[in-house]
Coordinates of C-alpha atoms in Angstrom, one line a residue:
M30 CA -7.1 21.8 56.8
I31 CA -6.5 18.1 55.8
Y32 CA -7.7 17.3 52.4
A33 CA -9.5 14.1 51.5
Q34 CA -7.6 11.3 49.8
K35 CA -8.6 10.9 46.2
E36 CA -9.6 7.2 46.2
D37 CA -12.2 5.2 44.3
F38 CA -14.5 4.1 47.1
F39 CA -18.0 3.2 46.2
I40 CA -20.3 0.7 47.7
M41 CA -24.0 0.1 47.0
C42 CA -24.5 -2.9 49.3
G43 CA -23.0 -4.3 52.5
I44 CA -21.1 -7.7 52.7
T45 CA -19.9 -9.4 55.8
G46 CA -18.3 -12.9 56.2
F47 CA -16.7 -14.8 59.1
T48 CA -15.2 -18.2 59.8
G49 CA -13.6 -18.9 63.2
K50 CA -13.9 -20.3 66.7
V51 CA -17.0 -18.4 67.9
P52 CA -20.6 -18.2 66.6
A53 CA -20.7 -16.3 63.3
L54 CA -24.2 -14.9 63.4
P55 CA -23.7 -12.1 65.9
I56 CA -20.5 -11.0 64.0
L57 CA -22.4 -11.0 60.7
L58 CA -25.3 -9.0 62.1
K59 CA -23.1 -6.5 63.9
G60 CA -21.0 -6.0 60.8
L61 CA -24.1 -5.3 58.7
E62 CA -25.4 -2.9 61.3
S63 CA -22.2 -0.9 61.0
L64 CA -22.9 -0.6 57.2
E65 CA -26.6 0.5 57.6
Y66 CA -25.6 4.1 57.1
R67 CA -25.2 3.4 53.4
G68 CA -28.9 2.6 52.9
Y69 CA -30.4 -0.8 51.8
D70 CA -33.7 -2.4 51.0
S71 CA -33.2 -6.0 52.3
A72 CA -30.9 -8.1 54.4
G73 CA -29.9 -11.8 54.7
V74 CA -27.4 -14.3 56.0
T75 CA -26.3 -17.8 55.3
L76 CA -24.8 -20.0 58.1
V77 CA -22.8 -23.2 57.2
T78 CA -22.3 -26.6 58.6
E79 CA -21.0 -29.7 56.8
D80 CA -24.6 -31.0 56.7
A81 CA -26.5 -27.9 55.5
L82 CA -26.8 -24.3 54.7
F83 CA -29.2 -22.2 56.7
T84 CA -30.3 -19.1 54.8
Q85 CA -32.6 -16.4 56.2
K86 CA -33.4 -13.1 54.4
R87 CA -36.0 -10.4 54.7
K88 CA -37.1 -7.4 52.7
G89 CA -36.8 -4.3 54.8
R90 CA -34.7 -3.4 57.7
L91 CA -31.9 -5.4 59.3
A92 CA -33.9 -5.4 62.5
D93 CA -36.7 -7.4 60.7
L94 CA -34.1 -10.1 59.8
E95 CA -32.7 -10.2 63.4
S96 CA -36.2 -10.4 65.0
S97 CA -37.0 -13.4 62.8
M98 CA -34.1 -15.4 64.3
D99 CA -33.3 -16.6 67.8
V100 CA -29.8 -15.3 67.5
P101 CA -28.2 -17.1 70.5
S102 CA -29.4 -20.5 69.3
F103 CA -27.3 -20.4 66.1
M104 CA -23.9 -21.8 66.9
Q105 CA -22.5 -22.1 63.4
T106 CA -19.0 -20.6 63.2
T107 CA -19.0 -19.8 59.5
G108 CA -21.3 -17.6 57.5
I109 CA -21.9 -14.7 55.1
G110 CA -24.3 -11.7 55.3
H111 CA -25.6 -9.0 53.0
T112 CA -27.6 -5.8 52.9
R113 CA -28.9 -5.0 49.4
W114 CA -29.4 -1.8 47.5
A115 CA -31.4 -2.9 44.6
T116 CA -29.9 -2.6 41.1
H117 CA -31.6 -5.6 39.3
G118 CA -35.0 -6.7 40.4
V119 CA -37.2 -4.8 42.8
P120 CA -36.8 -5.1 46.6
S121 CA -38.3 -8.4 47.6
Q122 CA -37.7 -11.6 49.6
L123 CA -36.6 -13.5 46.5
N124 CA -34.3 -10.8 45.2
S125 CA -32.6 -10.5 48.6
H126 CA -29.2 -12.0 49.1
P127 CA -27.7 -14.6 49.8
H128 CA -28.5 -16.7 46.7
T129 CA -28.1 -20.4 46.8
N130 CA -27.8 -23.2 44.2
E131 CA -30.7 -25.7 43.8
K132 CA -29.0 -28.4 45.9
E133 CA -28.4 -25.7 48.7
T134 CA -24.7 -26.6 48.9
I135 CA -23.3 -23.2 47.7
S136 CA -24.3 -19.7 48.8
I137 CA -23.1 -16.4 47.6
V138 CA -23.5 -12.7 48.2
H139 CA -22.5 -10.1 45.6
N140 CA -21.9 -6.3 45.4
G141 CA -21.7 -4.6 42.0
I142 CA -23.3 -5.1 38.6
I143 CA -22.9 -8.0 36.2
E144 CA -23.4 -6.4 32.8
N145 CA -23.6 -9.6 30.8
Y146 CA -25.8 -11.4 33.2
Q147 CA -28.7 -11.8 30.7
S148 CA -26.6 -13.8 28.2
I149 CA -25.1 -15.9 31.0
K150 CA -28.6 -16.5 32.4
E151 CA -29.9 -17.7 29.0
K152 CA -27.0 -20.2 28.7
L153 CA -27.6 -21.5 32.2
I154 CA -31.3 -21.9 31.6
A155 CA -30.4 -23.9 28.5
L156 CA -28.3 -26.2 30.8
G157 CA -31.4 -26.8 33.0
Y158 CA -30.8 -24.2 35.8
V159 CA -33.9 -22.6 37.3
F160 CA -33.7 -19.0 38.6
Q161 CA -35.6 -17.9 41.6
S162 CA -34.9 -14.1 41.4
D163 CA -34.7 -11.2 38.9
T164 CA -31.2 -10.3 40.1
D165 CA -28.0 -10.3 38.1
S166 CA -26.3 -11.8 41.1
E167 CA -28.0 -15.2 40.9
V168 CA -26.0 -16.2 37.8
I169 CA -22.9 -16.3 39.9
V170 CA -24.1 -19.1 42.2
H171 CA -25.3 -21.2 39.3
L172 CA -22.0 -20.7 37.4
L173 CA -20.2 -21.8 40.6
D174 CA -22.4 -24.9 40.7
H175 CA -21.7 -25.6 37.1
Y176 CA -17.9 -25.4 37.5
Y177 CA -17.5 -26.9 41.0
Q178 CA -15.8 -30.3 41.0
G179 CA -14.6 -30.2 44.6
D180 CA -12.2 -27.3 44.4
M181 CA -14.0 -24.0 45.1
M182 CA -11.1 -21.8 44.3
E183 CA -10.9 -23.4 40.8
A184 CA -14.7 -22.9 40.3
I185 CA -14.3 -19.2 41.3
Q186 CA -11.5 -18.8 38.8
K187 CA -13.6 -20.2 36.0
T188 CA -16.7 -18.2 37.1
V189 CA -15.0 -14.8 37.2
Q190 CA -13.7 -15.4 33.6
Q191 CA -17.3 -15.3 32.5
L192 CA -18.3 -12.0 34.3
N193 CA -18.2 -8.5 32.8
G194 CA -18.9 -5.6 35.2
S195 CA -18.1 -4.9 38.8
Y196 CA -18.2 -7.4 41.6
A197 CA -17.2 -8.3 45.1
I198 CA -18.2 -11.9 45.7
C199 CA -18.3 -13.9 49.0
V200 CA -18.9 -17.7 48.8
V201 CA -19.5 -20.5 51.3
T202 CA -20.1 -24.3 50.7
T203 CA -21.1 -27.3 52.8
D204 CA -18.2 -29.2 51.4
H205 CA -15.8 -26.8 53.2
P206 CA -17.9 -25.6 56.1
D207 CA -15.0 -23.7 57.8
E208 CA -13.9 -21.7 54.8
V209 CA -15.1 -18.5 53.2
Y210 CA -14.0 -17.5 49.7
V211 CA -14.0 -14.0 48.2
A212 CA -13.1 -12.4 44.8
K213 CA -13.3 -8.8 43.6
D214 CA -13.0 -6.6 40.6
S215 CA -14.1 -2.9 40.6
S216 CA -16.0 -3.3 43.9
P217 CA -14.4 -3.1 47.4
M218 CA -13.5 -6.0 49.6
V219 CA -11.4 -6.0 52.8
I220 CA -10.2 -9.0 54.8
G221 CA -8.7 -9.4 58.3
H222 CA -7.8 -11.9 61.0
S223 CA -7.9 -12.0 64.8
E224 CA -7.5 -14.7 67.4
N225 CA -11.2 -15.6 67.0
G226 CA -11.1 -16.1 63.3
S227 CA -11.0 -14.5 59.8
Y228 CA -13.3 -11.7 58.5
C229 CA -14.3 -10.2 55.2
A230 CA -16.5 -7.2 54.4
S231 CA -17.2 -4.6 51.7
D232 CA -16.2 -1.8 54.0
I233 CA -13.8 -1.4 56.9
P234 CA -16.4 -0.5 59.7
A235 CA -17.8 -4.1 59.6
I236 CA -14.6 -5.6 60.9
L237 CA -13.0 -2.7 62.8
E238 CA -14.2 -3.9 66.1
Y239 CA -12.3 -7.1 65.7
T240 CA -9.1 -6.0 64.1
K241 CA -7.6 -2.8 62.9
D242 CA -5.1 -4.6 60.6
V243 CA -6.8 -5.2 57.3
V244 CA -5.8 -6.3 53.8
I245 CA -7.6 -4.3 51.1
L246 CA -7.9 -6.6 48.1
E247 CA -7.0 -5.3 44.7
D248 CA -8.9 -5.8 41.5
G249 CA -8.3 -9.3 40.1
Q250 CA -7.6 -10.9 43.5
M251 CA -9.4 -13.6 45.5
A252 CA -8.8 -15.0 48.9
K253 CA -9.5 -18.0 51.1
L254 CA -10.4 -17.4 54.7
T255 CA -10.0 -20.1 57.4
P256 CA -10.2 -19.9 61.2
N257 CA -6.4 -19.8 61.3
G258 CA -5.7 -17.1 58.7
V259 CA -6.2 -15.7 55.2
A260 CA -4.5 -16.4 51.9
V261 CA -4.6 -14.2 48.8
F262 CA -4.3 -15.2 45.2
D263 CA -4.6 -13.7 41.7
F264 CA -7.3 -14.9 39.3
A265 CA -4.9 -17.5 37.9
G266 CA -4.5 -19.1 41.3
N267 CA -1.0 -17.8 42.1
A268 CA -0.4 -17.0 45.8
L269 CA 0.3 -13.4 46.5
E270 CA 2.0 -11.5 49.3
T271 CA -0.4 -9.3 51.3
K272 CA 0.0 -5.8 52.4
V273 CA -1.5 -5.1 55.8
T274 CA -3.0 -1.7 56.4
H275 CA -3.4 -0.5 60.0
I276 CA -6.6 1.5 60.5
P277 CA -5.9 4.3 63.0
Y278 CA -9.4 5.8 63.2
D279 CA -12.6 4.9 65.1
M280 CA -15.9 3.5 64.0
N281 CA -17.5 6.8 63.2
A282 CA -14.6 7.8 61.0
A283 CA -14.5 4.4 59.4
Q284 CA -18.1 4.7 58.2
K285 CA -17.1 7.9 56.4
G286 CA -14.1 6.1 54.9
G287 CA -11.7 8.4 56.8
Y288 CA -13.5 11.6 55.5
T289 CA -14.6 14.2 57.9
T290 CA -18.3 14.2 56.8
F291 CA -20.5 12.1 54.5
M292 CA -20.9 15.1 52.2
E293 CA -17.2 15.3 51.7
K294 CA -17.0 11.5 51.1
E295 CA -19.9 11.7 48.5
I296 CA -18.2 14.6 46.7
Y297 CA -15.1 12.4 46.3
E298 CA -17.2 9.4 45.2
Q299 CA -18.3 11.2 42.1
P300 CA -15.7 9.8 39.6
V301 CA -16.8 6.3 40.5
A302 CA -20.5 7.1 40.6
I303 CA -20.3 8.7 37.1
K304 CA -18.4 5.7 35.8
E305 CA -21.0 3.3 37.3
T306 CA -23.9 5.3 35.8
M307 CA -22.4 5.0 32.3
R308 CA -21.4 1.4 32.7
G309 CA -23.2 -0.7 30.1
I310 CA -24.8 2.3 28.4
I311 CA -21.9 3.5 26.2
D312 CA -20.2 0.7 24.2
H313 CA -17.9 1.3 21.3
G314 CA -19.2 4.8 20.7
Q315 CA -22.9 3.7 20.8
I316 CA -25.5 4.4 23.5
H317 CA -27.7 1.5 24.7
L318 CA -30.8 2.6 26.4
P319 CA -33.5 0.1 25.4
Q320 CA -35.9 1.7 27.9
L321 CA -36.3 4.5 25.3
D322 CA -37.2 2.2 22.4
A323 CA -40.9 2.6 23.4
V324 CA -40.8 6.4 23.1
D325 CA -42.2 7.4 19.7
M326 CA -40.5 10.8 19.1
Q327 CA -42.3 11.2 15.8
K328 CA -45.6 11.9 17.7
I329 CA -44.0 14.0 20.5
Q330 CA -44.8 17.7 20.2
Y331 CA -44.0 18.8 23.8
V332 CA -41.4 17.8 26.3
H333 CA -41.7 18.7 30.0
F334 CA -39.0 18.1 32.6
V335 CA -40.4 18.1 36.1
A336 CA -38.5 18.0 39.4
C337 CA -37.7 19.7 42.7
G338 CA -34.6 21.3 44.2
T339 CA -31.3 20.1 42.9
A340 CA -33.1 17.7 40.5
Y341 CA -34.9 20.7 39.0
H342 CA -31.5 22.1 38.1
A343 CA -30.6 18.9 36.4
C344 CA -33.8 19.4 34.4
L345 CA -32.7 22.9 33.4
Y346 CA -29.6 21.3 31.9
A347 CA -31.7 18.7 30.1
Q348 CA -34.0 21.4 28.8
A349 CA -31.0 23.1 27.1
L350 CA -30.0 19.8 25.5
V351 CA -33.4 19.2 24.1
Q352 CA -33.4 22.7 22.6
K353 CA -30.0 21.9 21.0
W354 CA -30.6 18.4 19.8
L355 CA -34.3 17.6 19.6
G356 CA -35.9 20.8 18.4
R357 CA -39.1 20.4 20.4
I358 CA -41.1 22.8 22.5
V359 CA -39.6 22.1 25.9
T360 CA -40.2 23.4 29.4
C361 CA -38.6 22.8 32.8
V362 CA -41.1 23.1 35.6
A363 CA -40.9 22.8 39.4
A364 CA -43.0 19.8 40.3
S365 CA -44.8 21.9 42.9
E366 CA -46.1 24.1 40.1
F367 CA -46.7 21.7 37.3
R368 CA -50.2 20.5 38.3
Y369 CA -51.3 24.1 38.7
G370 CA -50.0 25.6 35.5
N371 CA -51.7 25.3 32.1
Y372 CA -49.1 23.1 30.5
P373 CA -50.0 21.1 27.4
V374 CA -50.1 17.4 28.5
N375 CA -51.6 14.8 26.2
E376 CA -50.8 11.8 24.2
N377 CA -48.3 13.9 22.2
T378 CA -46.3 14.9 25.3
L379 CA -43.2 13.4 26.8
C380 CA -42.8 14.1 30.5
V381 CA -39.5 13.3 32.3
F382 CA -39.6 13.2 36.1
V383 CA -36.3 13.4 38.0
T384 CA -35.9 12.6 41.6
Q385 CA -33.0 11.1 43.6
S386 CA -35.2 9.2 46.1
G387 CA -38.1 8.3 43.8
E388 CA -40.4 9.3 46.6
T389 CA -40.7 13.1 46.3
A390 CA -44.4 13.9 46.8
D391 CA -44.8 16.8 44.4
T392 CA -43.0 14.9 41.6
L393 CA -45.1 11.8 42.1
A394 CA -48.3 13.8 42.0
A395 CA -47.2 15.5 38.8
L396 CA -46.4 12.1 37.2
K397 CA -49.8 10.7 38.2
M398 CA -51.6 13.7 36.6
S399 CA -49.5 13.3 33.4
K400 CA -50.4 9.6 33.2
E401 CA -54.1 10.4 33.5
K402 CA -53.8 12.8 30.6
G403 CA -52.1 10.2 28.3
A404 CA -48.5 11.5 28.3
Q405 CA -45.5 9.2 27.9
C406 CA -43.7 9.3 31.2
I407 CA -40.1 8.6 31.9
A408 CA -38.6 8.6 35.4
V409 CA -34.9 9.2 36.3
T410 CA -34.1 8.1 39.8
N411 CA -31.5 6.6 42.0
V412 CA -33.6 4.0 43.9
L413 CA -34.8 0.8 42.2
G414 CA -38.3 -0.2 43.3
S415 CA -39.1 3.4 44.4
S416 CA -42.6 4.7 44.0
I417 CA -41.8 6.7 40.9
S418 CA -40.4 3.6 39.1
R419 CA -43.7 1.8 39.6
Y420 CA -45.8 4.6 38.1
A421 CA -43.6 5.7 35.2
D422 CA -43.8 4.0 31.7
Q423 CA -40.0 3.6 31.7
T424 CA -37.3 4.3 34.3
L425 CA -33.7 5.2 33.9
Y426 CA -31.5 4.6 37.0
T427 CA -28.4 6.6 38.1
S428 CA -25.9 4.5 39.9
A429 CA -24.9 7.0 42.5
G430 CA -25.4 4.7 45.4
P431 CA -26.9 5.7 48.7
E432 CA -26.5 9.4 49.4
I433 CA -26.4 10.1 53.2
A434 CA -25.7 13.8 53.4
V435 CA -28.8 16.0 52.9
A436 CA -27.2 18.2 50.2
S437 CA -27.1 16.3 47.0
T438 CA -23.8 16.0 45.2
K439 CA -23.1 12.7 43.4
A440 CA -26.8 12.2 42.7
F441 CA -26.9 15.5 40.8
T442 CA -23.8 14.9 38.7
T443 CA -25.0 11.4 37.8
Q444 CA -28.3 12.9 36.8
L445 CA -26.6 15.3 34.5
V446 CA -24.7 12.4 32.9
L447 CA -27.7 10.2 32.5
L448 CA -29.9 13.0 31.1
T449 CA -27.2 13.8 28.6
L450 CA -27.2 10.2 27.4
M451 CA -31.0 10.1 27.4
V452 CA -31.5 13.2 25.2
F453 CA -28.6 12.2 22.9
D454 CA -30.2 8.7 22.4
L455 CA -33.6 10.1 21.7
A456 CA -32.1 12.4 19.1
K457 CA -30.2 9.6 17.4
K458 CA -33.3 7.3 17.5
E459 CA -35.1 10.0 15.6
G460 CA -32.3 10.2 13.0
R461 CA -31.0 13.6 14.0
E462 CA -27.3 14.4 13.6
I463 CA -25.8 15.9 16.7
A464 CA -22.9 18.3 16.1
D465 CA -19.7 17.0 17.6
G466 CA -21.6 13.9 18.7
D467 CA -18.6 11.6 18.7
A468 CA -16.5 14.2 20.7
I469 CA -19.3 14.6 23.3
L470 CA -19.4 10.8 23.9
K471 CA -15.7 10.6 24.2
D472 CA -15.6 13.5 26.7
L473 CA -18.4 11.8 28.7
Q474 CA -16.3 8.7 28.9
R475 CA -13.4 10.9 30.1
M476 CA -15.6 12.5 32.7
P477 CA -14.5 10.4 35.8
E478 CA -10.9 11.5 35.2
I479 CA -11.9 15.1 34.6
V480 CA -13.9 15.1 37.9
K481 CA -10.8 13.8 39.6
E482 CA -8.8 16.8 38.3
M483 CA -11.4 19.1 39.8
L484 CA -11.2 17.3 43.1
E485 CA -7.5 18.0 43.2
K486 CA -8.4 21.7 43.3
A487 CA -9.8 21.3 46.8
P488 CA -7.1 23.4 48.5
L489 CA -7.8 26.3 46.1
M490 CA -11.5 26.1 46.7
D491 CA -10.8 26.0 50.5
Q492 CA -8.8 29.2 50.0
Y493 CA -11.5 31.0 48.1
A494 CA -14.1 29.9 50.6
H495 CA -12.4 32.1 53.2
F496 CA -13.7 35.1 51.1
L497 CA -17.0 34.4 52.8
D498 CA -15.7 34.4 56.4
N499 CA -17.1 37.9 57.1
Q500 CA -19.7 38.0 54.4
Y501 CA -23.5 37.2 54.5
D502 CA -24.2 37.3 50.8
A503 CA -22.8 35.9 47.6
Y504 CA -23.8 36.2 44.0
F505 CA -23.4 33.6 41.2
I506 CA -23.6 34.7 37.6
G507 CA -23.5 32.9 34.2
R508 CA -25.2 32.6 30.9
Q509 CA -26.7 29.9 28.7
M510 CA -25.7 26.5 30.2
D511 CA -23.5 28.2 32.7
Y512 CA -26.7 29.3 34.3
V513 CA -27.4 25.7 35.4
G514 CA -24.1 25.8 37.3
V515 CA -24.8 29.1 39.0
V516 CA -28.3 28.1 40.3
E517 CA -27.0 24.8 41.7
G518 CA -23.9 26.5 43.1
A519 CA -26.0 29.1 44.9
L520 CA -28.3 26.5 46.3
K521 CA -25.4 24.4 47.7
L522 CA -24.0 27.4 49.4
K523 CA -27.3 28.4 50.9
E524 CA -28.3 25.0 52.1
I525 CA -25.2 24.0 54.0
S526 CA -23.4 27.3 54.9
Y527 CA -26.6 29.5 55.4
V528 CA -24.9 32.2 53.4
H529 CA -27.5 34.1 51.4
A530 CA -26.8 33.4 47.7
D531 CA -28.5 34.5 44.6
A532 CA -28.0 33.3 41.0
Y533 CA -28.4 35.6 38.1
L534 CA -28.1 35.5 34.3
A535 CA -25.0 37.5 33.8
G536 CA -26.7 39.7 31.2
E537 CA -29.4 40.6 33.7
L538 CA -27.0 41.8 36.4
K539 CA -27.1 45.4 35.1
H540 CA -30.9 45.4 35.2
G541 CA -31.1 46.2 38.9
S542 CA -29.1 43.5 40.7
I543 CA -25.8 45.2 40.4
A544 CA -27.1 47.7 43.0
L545 CA -26.3 44.9 45.6
I546 CA -22.6 44.8 44.7
E547 CA -20.2 46.7 47.0
K548 CA -16.7 46.4 48.3
D549 CA -15.7 42.8 49.1
T550 CA -19.0 41.3 47.9
V551 CA -18.3 37.7 46.7
V552 CA -19.2 37.0 43.1
V553 CA -18.7 33.6 41.5
A554 CA -18.8 33.9 37.8
L555 CA -18.9 31.1 35.2
A556 CA -17.7 31.7 31.6
T557 CA -17.4 28.3 29.9
E558 CA -19.9 28.9 27.1
P559 CA -17.9 30.0 24.0
S560 CA -20.6 32.0 22.4
V561 CA -21.2 34.3 25.4
A562 CA -18.0 33.9 27.5
A563 CA -16.6 37.2 26.4
K564 CA -19.8 39.0 27.2
T565 CA -20.0 37.3 30.6
I566 CA -16.6 38.6 31.4
S567 CA -17.6 42.1 30.5
N568 CA -20.5 41.8 33.0
I569 CA -18.0 40.5 35.6
E570 CA -15.8 43.5 35.0
E571 CA -18.7 45.7 36.1
T572 CA -18.7 44.0 39.5
V573 CA -14.9 44.3 39.8
A574 CA -15.2 48.0 39.2
R575 CA -17.5 48.2 42.3
G576 CA -15.0 46.4 44.5
A577 CA -16.3 42.8 44.3
N578 CA -14.2 39.8 45.2
V579 CA -14.6 37.8 42.0
I580 CA -13.9 34.1 41.5
L581 CA -13.9 33.3 37.8
I582 CA -14.3 29.7 36.4
T583 CA -13.6 29.5 32.7
T584 CA -12.0 27.4 30.0
Q585 CA -8.3 26.9 29.1
Q586 CA -8.7 29.2 26.0
Q587 CA -10.7 32.1 27.3
D588 CA -8.8 35.4 27.8
A589 CA -9.3 36.8 31.3
P590 CA -6.9 39.7 31.7
G591 CA -6.8 41.4 35.0
F592 CA -8.6 38.8 37.0
K593 CA -6.7 37.5 40.1
N594 CA -8.8 34.5 41.1
V595 CA -9.2 32.3 37.9
I596 CA -9.9 28.6 37.8
R597 CA -9.7 26.9 34.4
I598 CA -11.4 23.6 33.8
P599 CA -9.9 21.0 31.5
D600 CA -10.6 21.0 27.8
I601 CA -14.1 19.5 27.4
H602 CA -17.0 20.0 25.0
P603 CA -19.0 23.1 26.2
V604 CA -22.3 21.1 26.6
L605 CA -20.5 19.1 29.3
A606 CA -18.8 21.9 31.2
T607 CA -21.5 22.1 33.8
I608 CA -20.3 18.8 35.4
P609 CA -16.7 19.8 36.3
V610 CA -17.9 23.3 37.2
T611 CA -20.5 21.8 39.6
V612 CA -17.8 19.8 41.4
L613 CA -15.8 23.0 42.0
L614 CA -18.8 24.8 43.4
Q615 CA -19.6 21.8 45.7
L616 CA -16.2 22.1 47.2
F617 CA -16.6 25.9 47.5
A618 CA -19.8 25.5 49.4
Y619 CA -18.5 22.7 51.5
Y620 CA -15.4 24.6 52.8
A621 CA -17.5 27.7 53.3
A622 CA -19.8 25.7 55.6
V623 CA -16.9 24.1 57.4
H624 CA -15.3 27.5 58.1
K625 CA -18.5 28.7 59.6
G626 CA -18.9 25.6 61.8
R627 CA -22.1 24.3 60.2
D628 CA -23.4 20.7 60.5
V629 CA -22.6 19.9 56.8
D630 CA -24.4 16.6 56.7
K631 CA -27.6 17.8 58.4
P632 CA -28.3 21.4 57.6
R633 CA -31.1 23.0 59.6
N634 CA -34.7 22.7 58.5
L635 CA -33.9 20.3 55.6
A636 CA -34.7 16.7 54.9
K637 CA -33.2 14.2 52.5
S638 CA -36.4 13.1 51.0
V639 CA -39.5 15.4 50.9
T640 CA -42.5 13.2 51.0
V641 CA -45.1 15.8 51.7
E642 CA -46.5 18.4 49.3

């Protein structure tokens, strides 16, 4: 078994760029096509001559963009392209990339998030700049216009000094029609060269057909591409030596970043996804979620969390937090059941709807009913511009990026993070003191590193997954917030390995379910909740006595004498332990499925987005 490299590799949009001796448009379009697997909502290109920029963009699929152009007729040899996954501004023609300045002499594409774009935008408007979109990216082209005095590299240096956040930027200008400029910080960018010209892209697949020797730019670096080669500089303008990386794998492997499957890749993207979800929300120990300012908690008597599948498990977690921090009557209800149960929904109710896609039919139907009854409605989703964001009063977005594998991984852990911040902020806005509040926020900010530690345990989880080689059943047990971990862990195992798995409250095991335990039965037990960990371990010992093969996940401090297979998570506040535990159980399910030869990315009978009731 070859284990994945632990790299930060996270892209929400696609970028391509080319300058050379052959027409640029087919190269740009083919590169964007190779990045389609990541998901997007619009596409666009800019082609350059010394006389003019030609920009074409379309909301929707890349095929819509291509069909709007007579591709063979465009002979320009320099250009940039983009597929957008919306983060600021709904999917639309105006919000699509590329963005150009008013004189249409500079064009840019951008991946990432500019956290301080609003303040920059206000300053630029005061200087007379007019904005055409709702995106954060448009501030970049106007800053470049403001600073440009004939030297684009100098203008880029001055521009990036103003930007806070994450970005990979690609720039062209009519003043230098055979050059492409790039800069990056916290968002990927690769460059390469062949006999036909120079290439840049946000991911290796876009240029792999033309060269397998690439330069992977580091944070704080920029580059100038010409038909004859590439040159790399730091943000101070100092020339740098480049390290060329040879890519030994084919296009299919490249789309997966060298990982075996999309699910494996998305598991390993979680540290960066969690970091991106928190970006701009936690600052100097304070939470900034202005979307929640409109929620009047003084009048709220009931709180309902509504979702399906894995998102429902995220809601179970949020329900426990509300019980701890808000002191309201709170329920967690499967969306398919919500409309048919007699739940109190009125103007004194807060309803929170969680869905990765924002298009889940049952969840949308529940939201519409709640709106009709006067409830305050918040959506938590991963897709800006999705249906649920249009119906909800307020929407909070995870920044997991497109999730290709059917089984949810990074979408779930980012939901846990964002729901924690949401409930925490609502409690603080109401003036409630949260026990260990400062410690919880500090541990949340440490979460990307903690998740990385869990990913390093992949070989151990691979080893434990072999326990299931000749088994058809598995049982997951835990108590309190550990129960969230066991229901999600059991679901992951079921949906990708097809091993029957049940999740039980540990204290309920002796009330009938223990009859299922026999020699070599696999039991996964969680004991991270201090108040009940010792009791959970007592329940586990009952399964050991009956010959079970037990895997125990617990804390650094918890005594676990006599257990052979023990995994200890790093020191972390107990309310957050579900997140690192989840990562371990994702790996366990993944390797179990691999050993059984399953199609991990496309498990049978399942779909990524369930848009029928």
